[in-house]
Amino acid sequence: MSKIKIQRQDYVPTEWLHRKKRGRKSPIDPYGRRLTKVVGNREKGDFWLCNQCDNKKEISLYALVNGGTSGALRHLRKDHHLLAGEVDSETTESEPPRRRQRQRTVLDLQKQAVDRLAIPKSKAELFKDLLLHWIVDADIAFSAVEHPDFRKLLGLLNEELVDELLPRSGVTIRSWLEAEYRSQKELLRSKLAASLYKKHLTFDLWTSPQEYALLGVTVHFTDALKRPQTSLLALRRLRGAHSGEDIGPALREVLSEYEISADELGYFTCDNADANDSAVNEIIAALLPDVQPQERRIRCTNHIYNLGATSYLEGKLKDVLKSLESQPAEQAALRMILDFLEEWRPTGAFVRIHNLQGWVRRSSQRREGFLQYAQGKLSEEEVDEFGEVLWEVSQLMLLQDNDTRWNSFFTAVERAFRLKDPIEIYTTIMSRHADKTKRIPEEYLLSQDDCRVPRFAEAAASLFYLVDHLRKQLAEYSDSDRIFPGPEIEGPEREIRVGDAPLRFAAAQGSSPPSSPPVSPPAAQSQRPQRNVGLPHKYRDSVIDLPGRPVGSINPPVELE
């Protein structure tokens, strides 16, 4: 911290230092500067330096004893003829100055002489920011700062610093967070106002563990420096039915809070729920009556893929079959595929793994038994039968897939693949349990092929094909030069071209935009040959030779006739 040298003493501007309480404004402040004397890292009292004298190359420094400004006021009145009608902050009408000065006891002088730690304001602000970040990120109760052991723990590092900076009440933490929220909200509002581009919204409903329906609203825009930005606008509690008639007004309220006008509105991205369609229709009808809702409605591709994957695993597609009643040929073809999947599912590895995971996790005894084998705790007889434990999965447990969480089934199967050795030992032992009621059901047992997860490898290969296919689609999409339908905006970037779409799509997904590969010259003879791209290392043991497909291929699966 920089210091000012006055008469061989070190001073720093008082506004640079942390103060628990804000000092009262005084009439002497416009005519001088408040300084704090420091010795090492200790404060030794507050002073006031006269600007009028400083301009004349003179030094007039007055001590502010207990915050009193009488000496500085007398100097301004006598030497500069200023503030003649002002009253000292410590002077009252009932006590004349002489009597007030006599009442300044030894205790007052002792208070002034007591030094304290000089804490830079920047350090205090950093402590405050880190404390709030920890409380919010770790979901800590506001009252944690009141706990005596917590204060003693921090006090071991620096007791004075804790006394000065750590609040004594959770109410202070609450007020700090509310002030920070208002500050960040105002900052985001100013960023949105400075942007000349459209503001695109994504929104979705989420039910919290406390059964609160929360509407998350995110904005995607380009800032004044032409950088794609993504920010959370609101996590608003939604009361009543989860219908478009309730979602729409909540969204319009958020738009009003951030002063996003109808002309600035871009596209709406959300999943395929009917309520979201109704919400977009309601917003467009209220704010943009001349625009067709389908022109501004973007379907969530991830949600579509997730629906397709779950339908493949366990879907009935009753609504789709009913919609094809007027097309008998298409309905018959779809019914044949569904019949095949219905016959395959009970015998497939996916369903067996799903059932096994649920069976293990439903009982605390079975969970503990499985963890015992995952930690390698085998008896001598079990070691003789299965061999020594060579895996390192002692902290892992089987996961249960969830219909409302994207990719949860893929994550659960991947975890089962990592635990295939403990699964094999556990299911073998539980299948011959002495108590028949505790044996694992036969339909949950994995075969030798299932333990090697051949179908999982095929699913992984299909995923790699899908990612490659999406990249090709994006590359083709970005090369076109069509113009998006919709209203124009003012400024040099009036036309929203399809070539900008990958950038906006990447901003919506929180990733960097895909770039077209550069055109490289023909490779020289000495150039390093291109490597073959295959499956990740952890899936290589699961690669199988499927009929009509080379080993390790990631071509799309053959369509059913």
Coordinates of C-alpha atoms in Angstrom, one line a residue:
M1 CA 0.0 0.0 0.0
S2 CA 1.5 3.4 -1.1
K3 CA 2.1 5.9 1.7
I4 CA 2.4 9.7 1.9
K5 CA 5.4 11.1 3.7
I6 CA 4.6 14.2 5.8
Q7 CA 7.2 15.6 8.3
R8 CA 8.9 12.2 8.3
Q9 CA 5.7 10.4 9.2
D10 CA 3.8 7.9 7.1
Y11 CA 0.1 8.5 6.1
V12 CA -2.4 6.9 3.8
P13 CA -5.7 8.3 2.6
T14 CA -8.4 7.2 5.0
E15 CA -10.7 6.1 2.1
W16 CA -8.2 3.4 1.3
L17 CA -8.7 1.7 4.6
H18 CA -11.5 -0.6 5.8
R19 CA -14.0 0.9 8.2
K20 CA -16.8 -1.0 9.9
K21 CA -18.9 2.1 10.0
R22 CA -19.1 4.9 7.4
G23 CA -17.9 8.2 8.7
R24 CA -20.3 11.1 8.8
K25 CA -19.9 13.8 6.2
S26 CA -18.4 17.0 7.5
P27 CA -18.3 20.5 6.0
I28 CA -14.5 20.5 6.2
D29 CA -14.2 17.6 3.6
P30 CA -14.4 19.8 0.5
Y31 CA -11.5 21.9 1.7
G32 CA -9.1 19.1 2.7
R33 CA -8.3 15.4 2.8
R34 CA -8.6 12.9 5.5
L35 CA -5.4 10.9 6.2
T36 CA -4.6 8.1 8.6
K37 CA -1.2 7.9 10.3
V38 CA 0.4 4.4 10.0
V39 CA 3.4 2.8 11.7
G40 CA 4.2 -0.5 10.1
N41 CA 0.7 -2.1 9.6
R42 CA -0.9 -0.3 12.6
E43 CA -3.1 2.8 12.5
K44 CA -2.1 5.6 14.8
G45 CA -5.0 8.1 14.4
D46 CA -6.9 10.1 11.8
F47 CA -5.9 13.6 10.6
W48 CA -7.1 16.3 8.2
L49 CA -4.8 18.0 5.7
C50 CA -5.8 21.4 4.5
N51 CA -5.9 21.8 0.7
Q52 CA -5.9 25.6 0.9
C53 CA -2.5 25.6 2.7
D54 CA -1.2 22.7 0.5
N55 CA -1.7 24.9 -2.6
K56 CA 0.5 27.5 -0.9
K57 CA 3.2 24.9 -0.3
E58 CA 2.4 24.9 3.4
I59 CA 1.4 22.0 5.7
S60 CA -1.6 22.3 8.0
L61 CA -2.3 19.0 9.6
Y62 CA -5.0 18.6 12.3
A63 CA -5.8 15.5 14.5
L64 CA -9.4 14.3 14.3
V65 CA -9.7 13.2 18.0
N66 CA -12.7 10.8 18.2
G67 CA -13.9 12.1 14.8
G68 CA -14.1 15.7 16.1
T69 CA -13.4 18.5 13.5
S70 CA -13.2 21.5 15.8
G71 CA -9.5 22.2 15.1
A72 CA -9.9 22.0 11.4
L73 CA -13.0 24.2 11.5
R74 CA -11.2 26.9 13.6
H75 CA -8.4 26.9 11.1
L76 CA -10.7 27.4 8.1
R77 CA -12.6 30.2 9.8
K78 CA -9.5 32.0 11.1
D79 CA -7.0 31.6 8.4
H80 CA -9.2 31.2 5.3
H81 CA -12.4 32.9 6.4
L82 CA -14.5 29.9 5.4
L83 CA -17.5 28.1 7.0
A84 CA -18.2 31.0 9.4
G85 CA -21.7 29.7 10.0
E86 CA -20.9 26.0 10.4
V87 CA -21.0 24.2 13.7
D88 CA -18.5 21.6 14.9
S89 CA -19.7 18.0 14.8
E90 CA -19.2 17.7 18.5
T91 CA -20.5 21.1 19.6
T92 CA -24.0 21.4 21.0
E93 CA -26.1 24.5 21.9
S94 CA -26.3 23.4 25.6
E95 CA -22.5 23.1 26.0
P96 CA -20.2 26.0 25.2
P97 CA -16.8 25.1 23.5
R98 CA -14.7 25.8 26.6
R99 CA -16.7 23.4 28.8
R100 CA -16.8 20.7 26.0
Q101 CA -13.0 20.9 25.7
R102 CA -12.6 20.5 29.5
Q103 CA -14.7 17.4 29.5
R104 CA -12.3 15.6 27.2
T105 CA -11.0 13.2 29.7
V106 CA -8.0 10.9 29.9
L107 CA -10.2 8.1 28.6
D108 CA -10.8 10.0 25.4
L109 CA -7.0 10.4 24.9
Q110 CA -6.6 6.6 25.6
K111 CA -9.1 5.7 23.0
Q112 CA -7.3 7.9 20.5
A113 CA -4.0 6.4 21.4
V114 CA -5.2 2.8 21.0
D115 CA -3.9 1.6 17.6
R116 CA -5.6 -1.0 15.4
L117 CA -4.7 -3.0 12.3
A118 CA -4.5 -1.1 9.1
I119 CA -6.6 -3.1 6.6
P120 CA -6.7 -2.0 3.0
K121 CA -10.2 -1.6 1.7
S122 CA -9.3 -3.8 -1.3
K123 CA -8.4 -6.7 1.1
A124 CA -11.6 -6.3 3.0
E125 CA -13.6 -6.4 -0.2
L126 CA -11.8 -9.5 -1.3
F127 CA -12.5 -11.2 2.0
K128 CA -16.2 -10.3 1.6
D129 CA -16.4 -11.6 -1.9
L130 CA -14.7 -14.9 -1.0
L131 CA -16.9 -15.3 2.1
L132 CA -20.1 -14.8 0.0
H133 CA -18.9 -17.1 -2.7
W134 CA -18.1 -19.9 -0.2
I135 CA -21.5 -19.5 1.5
V136 CA -23.4 -19.6 -1.8
D137 CA -21.3 -22.2 -3.6
A138 CA -21.2 -24.6 -0.7
D139 CA -24.8 -23.9 0.4
I140 CA -23.8 -22.8 3.9
A141 CA -26.3 -21.4 6.3
F142 CA -26.0 -17.6 6.9
S143 CA -25.7 -18.2 10.6
A144 CA -22.4 -20.2 10.2
V145 CA -20.5 -16.9 10.9
E146 CA -22.1 -16.8 14.3
H147 CA -20.7 -20.2 15.4
P148 CA -18.1 -19.8 18.1
D149 CA -15.9 -22.7 16.8
F150 CA -15.9 -21.3 13.3
R151 CA -14.7 -17.9 14.6
K152 CA -12.1 -19.5 16.8
L153 CA -10.8 -21.5 13.9
L154 CA -10.3 -18.4 11.7
G155 CA -9.0 -16.5 14.8
L156 CA -6.0 -18.9 15.0
L157 CA -4.8 -17.4 11.7
N158 CA -5.4 -13.7 12.6
E159 CA -7.7 -12.8 15.4
E160 CA -7.6 -9.0 14.7
L161 CA -8.5 -9.6 11.1
V162 CA -11.4 -11.8 12.0
D163 CA -12.8 -9.2 14.5
E164 CA -12.6 -6.5 11.9
L165 CA -13.9 -8.3 8.8
L166 CA -16.0 -11.3 9.8
P167 CA -19.7 -10.4 10.5
R168 CA -21.1 -11.4 13.8
S169 CA -24.6 -12.0 12.5
G170 CA -26.2 -14.0 9.7
V171 CA -28.4 -11.0 9.0
T172 CA -25.4 -9.1 7.8
I173 CA -24.6 -11.9 5.3
R174 CA -28.1 -11.8 4.1
S175 CA -28.0 -8.0 3.5
W176 CA -24.6 -8.4 1.8
L177 CA -26.0 -11.0 -0.6
E178 CA -29.0 -9.0 -1.4
A179 CA -26.8 -5.9 -2.2
E180 CA -24.5 -8.1 -4.3
Y181 CA -27.5 -9.5 -6.2
R182 CA -28.9 -6.0 -6.9
S183 CA -25.4 -4.9 -8.0
Q184 CA -24.9 -7.8 -10.4
K185 CA -28.5 -7.4 -11.8
E186 CA -27.9 -3.7 -12.5
L187 CA -24.6 -4.6 -14.2
L188 CA -26.3 -7.2 -16.4
R189 CA -29.0 -4.7 -17.3
S190 CA -26.4 -2.2 -18.4
K191 CA -24.7 -4.9 -20.6
L192 CA -28.0 -5.8 -22.3
A193 CA -28.8 -2.1 -22.9
A194 CA -25.3 -1.6 -24.5
S195 CA -25.8 -4.5 -26.9
L196 CA -27.1 -3.6 -30.4
Y197 CA -28.0 -7.2 -31.1
K198 CA -31.0 -9.5 -30.5
K199 CA -31.5 -11.1 -27.1
H200 CA -32.4 -14.8 -27.4
L201 CA -34.0 -16.7 -24.5
T202 CA -33.9 -20.3 -23.3
F203 CA -36.1 -21.4 -20.5
D204 CA -37.2 -24.5 -18.7
L205 CA -39.0 -25.7 -15.6
W206 CA -37.3 -27.5 -12.7
T207 CA -38.7 -29.0 -9.5
S208 CA -36.5 -28.5 -6.5
P209 CA -36.0 -31.2 -3.8
Q210 CA -38.4 -29.0 -1.7
E211 CA -41.0 -29.5 -4.4
Y212 CA -40.8 -25.9 -5.6
A213 CA -41.5 -25.3 -9.3
L214 CA -38.7 -23.0 -10.6
L215 CA -38.6 -21.4 -14.0
G216 CA -35.0 -20.8 -15.2
V217 CA -34.6 -18.1 -17.8
T218 CA -31.3 -17.6 -19.7
V219 CA -30.4 -14.9 -22.2
H220 CA -27.9 -15.3 -25.1
F221 CA -26.7 -12.1 -26.7
T222 CA -23.6 -10.4 -28.3
D223 CA -22.1 -7.7 -26.2
A224 CA -20.8 -4.3 -27.3
L225 CA -17.4 -5.9 -28.1
K226 CA -19.1 -8.5 -30.4
R227 CA -18.4 -11.4 -27.9
P228 CA -21.2 -14.0 -27.4
Q229 CA -22.5 -13.9 -23.8
T230 CA -24.8 -16.2 -21.8
S231 CA -26.3 -15.0 -18.5
L232 CA -28.9 -16.3 -16.1
L233 CA -31.8 -13.8 -15.9
A234 CA -34.0 -15.4 -13.3
L235 CA -34.8 -18.5 -11.4
R236 CA -38.4 -17.6 -10.6
R237 CA -40.8 -19.7 -8.6
L238 CA -43.8 -20.6 -10.6
R239 CA -47.1 -21.0 -8.7
G240 CA -50.1 -22.8 -10.0
A241 CA -50.4 -25.1 -13.0
H242 CA -47.3 -25.6 -15.3
S243 CA -49.1 -24.3 -18.3
G244 CA -48.2 -21.8 -21.0
E245 CA -50.7 -19.3 -19.6
D246 CA -48.6 -19.2 -16.4
I247 CA -45.2 -19.4 -17.9
G248 CA -45.8 -16.7 -20.5
P249 CA -46.6 -13.9 -17.9
A250 CA -43.6 -14.9 -15.8
L251 CA -41.3 -14.6 -18.8
R252 CA -42.8 -11.2 -19.7
E253 CA -42.2 -10.0 -16.1
V254 CA -38.5 -11.0 -16.4
L255 CA -38.2 -9.2 -19.7
S256 CA -39.7 -6.1 -18.2
E257 CA -37.3 -6.2 -15.2
Y258 CA -34.3 -6.2 -17.6
E259 CA -35.9 -3.6 -19.9
I260 CA -35.7 -5.9 -23.0
S261 CA -38.1 -4.5 -25.5
A262 CA -40.1 -6.3 -28.1
D263 CA -37.8 -5.1 -30.9
E264 CA -34.8 -6.6 -29.1
L265 CA -36.4 -10.1 -28.8
G266 CA -34.8 -12.8 -30.8
Y267 CA -35.6 -16.5 -30.7
F268 CA -36.9 -18.8 -27.9
T269 CA -35.3 -22.2 -27.3
C270 CA -36.9 -24.8 -25.1
D271 CA -37.9 -28.4 -25.1
N272 CA -40.9 -29.8 -26.9
A273 CA -43.5 -29.7 -24.0
D274 CA -46.9 -28.3 -25.1
A275 CA -46.7 -25.8 -22.3
N276 CA -43.6 -24.2 -23.8
D277 CA -45.4 -23.9 -27.2
S278 CA -48.3 -22.1 -25.4
A279 CA -45.8 -19.8 -23.5
V280 CA -44.1 -18.8 -26.7
N281 CA -47.4 -18.2 -28.4
E282 CA -48.5 -16.0 -25.5
I283 CA -45.4 -13.9 -25.5
I284 CA -45.4 -13.4 -29.3
A285 CA -49.1 -12.5 -29.3
A286 CA -48.6 -9.9 -26.5
L287 CA -45.3 -8.3 -27.7
L288 CA -45.0 -9.1 -31.4
P289 CA -48.5 -9.5 -32.8
D290 CA -47.4 -9.3 -36.4
V291 CA -44.9 -12.2 -36.1
Q292 CA -45.8 -15.9 -36.4
P293 CA -44.8 -17.8 -33.3
Q294 CA -43.2 -20.7 -35.2
E295 CA -40.7 -18.2 -36.8
R296 CA -39.2 -17.5 -33.3
R297 CA -39.6 -21.0 -31.8
I298 CA -36.5 -23.2 -31.8
R299 CA -36.7 -26.8 -30.7
C300 CA -34.1 -28.1 -28.2
T301 CA -32.1 -30.7 -30.2
N302 CA -30.7 -32.3 -27.0
H303 CA -34.2 -32.9 -25.8
I304 CA -35.2 -34.5 -29.1
Y305 CA -32.2 -36.9 -29.0
N306 CA -32.9 -37.8 -25.4
L307 CA -36.5 -38.6 -26.2
G308 CA -35.4 -40.7 -29.1
A309 CA -32.9 -42.6 -26.9
T310 CA -35.4 -43.3 -24.1
S311 CA -38.1 -44.3 -26.6
Y312 CA -35.6 -46.8 -28.1
L313 CA -34.9 -48.2 -24.6
E314 CA -38.4 -48.2 -23.1
G315 CA -40.8 -46.2 -25.1
K316 CA -44.3 -47.3 -26.3
L317 CA -45.0 -44.4 -28.7
K318 CA -48.7 -44.7 -28.3
D319 CA -49.3 -41.1 -29.3
V320 CA -47.2 -41.6 -32.5
L321 CA -49.2 -44.8 -33.4
K322 CA -52.4 -43.0 -32.9
S323 CA -51.3 -40.1 -35.1
L324 CA -50.6 -42.5 -37.9
E325 CA -54.1 -44.0 -38.1
S326 CA -54.7 -42.3 -41.4
Q327 CA -51.4 -43.9 -42.8
P328 CA -51.8 -47.6 -42.3
A329 CA -48.5 -48.5 -44.0
E330 CA -46.4 -46.2 -41.8
Q331 CA -48.3 -47.4 -38.8
A332 CA -47.7 -51.0 -39.6
A333 CA -44.0 -50.5 -40.1
L334 CA -43.6 -48.6 -36.8
R335 CA -45.6 -51.3 -35.0
M336 CA -43.3 -54.0 -36.4
I337 CA -40.3 -52.1 -35.0
L338 CA -41.9 -51.6 -31.6
D339 CA -42.8 -55.3 -31.4
F340 CA -39.2 -56.2 -32.2
L341 CA -37.9 -53.8 -29.5
E342 CA -40.5 -55.1 -27.0
E343 CA -39.2 -58.7 -27.6
W344 CA -35.6 -57.6 -27.4
R345 CA -35.7 -55.4 -24.2
P346 CA -36.2 -58.2 -21.6
T347 CA -33.2 -60.1 -23.0
G348 CA -30.9 -57.1 -23.7
A349 CA -28.1 -56.0 -21.5
F350 CA -29.6 -52.5 -21.1
V351 CA -32.7 -53.7 -19.3
R352 CA -30.8 -56.2 -17.2
I353 CA -28.3 -53.5 -16.0
H354 CA -31.2 -51.2 -15.3
N355 CA -33.0 -53.8 -13.2
L356 CA -29.8 -54.8 -11.4
Q357 CA -29.0 -51.3 -10.4
G358 CA -32.5 -50.7 -9.0
W359 CA -32.4 -54.0 -7.1
V360 CA -29.1 -53.3 -5.4
R361 CA -29.9 -49.7 -4.5
R362 CA -33.4 -50.4 -3.1
S363 CA -31.9 -52.1 0.0
S364 CA -29.3 -50.7 2.4
Q365 CA -28.1 -54.3 3.1
R366 CA -27.6 -55.0 -0.6
R367 CA -25.8 -51.6 -1.0
E368 CA -23.4 -52.4 1.8
G369 CA -22.9 -55.9 0.4
F370 CA -22.0 -54.6 -3.0
L371 CA -19.7 -51.9 -1.7
Q372 CA -17.9 -54.6 0.3
Y373 CA -17.0 -56.4 -3.0
A374 CA -16.2 -53.1 -4.7
Q375 CA -13.7 -52.4 -2.0
G376 CA -12.1 -55.8 -2.5
K377 CA -13.1 -57.3 0.8
L378 CA -13.2 -61.0 -0.2
S379 CA -13.0 -64.0 2.0
E380 CA -10.3 -66.7 1.4
E381 CA -12.9 -68.9 -0.4
E382 CA -13.9 -66.1 -2.6
V383 CA -10.3 -65.2 -3.4
D384 CA -9.7 -68.9 -4.4
E385 CA -12.8 -68.7 -6.7
F386 CA -12.5 -65.3 -8.2
G387 CA -8.8 -64.4 -7.7
E388 CA -7.1 -61.4 -6.2
V389 CA -8.7 -58.0 -6.5
L390 CA -6.9 -55.8 -9.1
W391 CA -9.4 -53.0 -9.5
E392 CA -9.5 -49.5 -7.8
V393 CA -13.2 -48.7 -7.6
S394 CA -13.6 -48.7 -3.8
Q395 CA -15.4 -45.4 -3.8
L396 CA -17.9 -46.1 -6.6
M397 CA -21.5 -47.3 -6.3
L398 CA -24.0 -48.3 -9.0
L399 CA -26.0 -45.4 -10.3
Q400 CA -29.7 -45.4 -11.1
D401 CA -30.9 -43.8 -14.3
N402 CA -33.6 -41.1 -14.1
D403 CA -36.2 -40.3 -16.7
T404 CA -36.0 -36.6 -16.1
R405 CA -32.2 -36.3 -16.2
W406 CA -30.6 -36.2 -19.6
N407 CA -27.9 -38.8 -20.3
S408 CA -28.5 -40.4 -16.9
F409 CA -28.9 -43.9 -18.5
F410 CA -25.7 -43.5 -20.4
T411 CA -23.9 -42.4 -17.2
A412 CA -25.4 -45.3 -15.3
V413 CA -24.3 -47.9 -17.9
E414 CA -20.9 -46.4 -18.0
R415 CA -20.6 -46.7 -14.2
A416 CA -21.8 -50.4 -14.5
F417 CA -19.1 -51.0 -17.1
R418 CA -16.4 -49.7 -14.7
L419 CA -17.8 -52.0 -12.0
K420 CA -18.2 -55.1 -14.1
D421 CA -15.8 -57.2 -12.1
P422 CA -17.5 -56.4 -8.7
I423 CA -20.9 -56.9 -10.4
E424 CA -19.9 -60.3 -11.6
I425 CA -18.7 -61.4 -8.2
Y426 CA -21.7 -60.0 -6.3
T427 CA -24.3 -61.4 -8.7
T428 CA -22.6 -64.8 -8.6
I429 CA -22.6 -64.9 -4.8
M430 CA -26.1 -63.5 -4.4
S431 CA -27.5 -66.0 -7.0
R432 CA -26.7 -68.9 -4.6
H433 CA -27.6 -67.2 -1.3
A434 CA -28.7 -69.7 1.4
D435 CA -31.9 -67.7 1.9
K436 CA -33.9 -68.0 -1.3
T437 CA -35.8 -64.8 -0.6
K438 CA -32.6 -62.9 -0.7
R439 CA -31.3 -64.3 -4.0
I440 CA -31.1 -62.0 -7.0
P441 CA -33.9 -62.6 -9.5
E442 CA -32.8 -64.6 -12.5
E443 CA -34.0 -61.9 -14.9
Y444 CA -31.5 -59.5 -13.3
L445 CA -28.5 -61.7 -13.8
L446 CA -26.0 -60.7 -16.5
S447 CA -24.8 -63.3 -18.9
Q448 CA -21.1 -63.6 -19.9
D449 CA -21.7 -61.5 -23.0
D450 CA -23.6 -58.9 -20.9
C451 CA -20.6 -58.6 -18.5
R452 CA -18.4 -57.8 -21.4
V453 CA -21.0 -55.1 -22.4
P454 CA -21.0 -55.8 -26.1
R455 CA -24.2 -53.8 -26.7
F456 CA -22.8 -50.9 -24.7
A457 CA -19.8 -50.8 -27.1
E458 CA -22.3 -50.7 -30.0
A459 CA -24.2 -47.9 -28.4
A460 CA -21.0 -45.9 -27.8
A461 CA -20.0 -46.4 -31.5
S462 CA -23.4 -45.1 -32.5
L463 CA -22.9 -42.0 -30.4
F464 CA -19.6 -41.3 -32.1
Y465 CA -21.3 -41.6 -35.4
L466 CA -24.0 -39.2 -34.3
V467 CA -21.5 -36.6 -33.2
D468 CA -19.7 -36.9 -36.5
H469 CA -23.0 -36.5 -38.4
L470 CA -23.9 -33.4 -36.4
R471 CA -20.5 -31.8 -37.2
K472 CA -21.1 -32.4 -40.9
Q473 CA -24.6 -30.9 -40.6
L474 CA -23.2 -27.8 -38.8
A475 CA -20.5 -27.4 -41.5
E476 CA -23.1 -27.6 -44.3
Y477 CA -25.4 -25.2 -42.3
S478 CA -22.7 -22.6 -41.8
D479 CA -21.7 -22.5 -45.5
S480 CA -25.1 -21.5 -46.8
D481 CA -26.0 -17.9 -47.3
R482 CA -29.7 -17.8 -46.6
I483 CA -31.1 -15.1 -44.4
F484 CA -33.1 -15.9 -41.3
P485 CA -36.7 -14.8 -41.4
G486 CA -37.6 -12.2 -38.9
P487 CA -37.4 -8.5 -38.1
E488 CA -34.2 -6.5 -38.8
I489 CA -32.2 -4.6 -36.2
E490 CA -30.5 -1.3 -36.5
G491 CA -26.8 -1.0 -37.0
P492 CA -24.1 -2.5 -39.2
E493 CA -25.1 -6.0 -38.3
R494 CA -28.7 -5.7 -39.6
E495 CA -28.9 -9.0 -41.4
I496 CA -28.7 -12.1 -39.3
R497 CA -27.2 -14.7 -41.6
V498 CA -27.1 -18.4 -41.3
G499 CA -23.3 -18.2 -41.2
D500 CA -23.6 -16.6 -37.8
A501 CA -25.8 -19.5 -36.5
P502 CA -23.0 -21.7 -35.2
L503 CA -21.7 -18.8 -33.1
R504 CA -25.2 -18.2 -31.6
F505 CA -25.7 -22.0 -31.2
A506 CA -22.3 -22.2 -29.4
A507 CA -23.2 -19.3 -27.2
A508 CA -26.5 -21.0 -26.2
Q509 CA -24.6 -24.2 -25.4
G510 CA -21.8 -22.5 -23.5
S511 CA -19.0 -23.7 -25.8
S512 CA -16.8 -22.3 -28.5
P513 CA -18.3 -22.1 -32.1
P514 CA -17.4 -24.9 -34.6
S515 CA -14.9 -23.7 -37.2
S516 CA -14.5 -24.9 -40.7
P517 CA -11.2 -26.9 -41.2
P518 CA -8.6 -24.9 -43.0
V519 CA -7.6 -26.0 -46.5
S520 CA -4.1 -27.5 -46.3
P521 CA -1.7 -28.1 -49.2
P522 CA -1.0 -31.6 -50.3
A523 CA 1.1 -33.5 -47.8
A524 CA 4.8 -34.0 -48.5
Q525 CA 6.4 -37.4 -48.5
S526 CA 8.1 -36.6 -45.2
Q527 CA 4.9 -35.4 -43.5
R528 CA 3.8 -37.5 -40.5
P529 CA 1.1 -40.0 -41.6
Q530 CA -2.4 -39.3 -40.2
R531 CA -3.4 -41.5 -37.2
N532 CA -6.4 -43.7 -37.2
V533 CA -9.1 -42.5 -34.9
G534 CA -10.8 -45.2 -32.8
L535 CA -12.8 -45.6 -29.6
P536 CA -11.5 -44.2 -26.3
H537 CA -9.1 -46.4 -24.4
K538 CA -11.6 -47.4 -21.7
Y539 CA -14.0 -48.9 -24.4
R540 CA -11.4 -50.9 -26.4
D541 CA -11.9 -54.1 -24.4
S542 CA -15.6 -53.9 -25.3
V543 CA -15.2 -53.8 -29.1
I544 CA -16.8 -56.7 -30.8
D545 CA -17.1 -58.1 -34.3
L546 CA -20.6 -57.5 -35.5
P547 CA -21.9 -59.2 -38.6
G548 CA -21.3 -57.2 -41.7
R549 CA -19.3 -54.5 -39.9
P550 CA -15.5 -54.3 -39.4
V551 CA -14.1 -54.4 -35.9
G552 CA -14.0 -50.9 -34.3
S553 CA -16.3 -49.4 -36.9
I554 CA -18.3 -46.4 -36.0
N555 CA -20.7 -46.6 -39.0
P556 CA -24.4 -46.2 -38.3
P557 CA -26.3 -49.3 -37.3
V558 CA -28.2 -51.1 -40.2
E559 CA -31.8 -49.9 -40.4
L560 CA -34.6 -52.4 -39.9
E561 CA -36.4 -53.4 -43.1

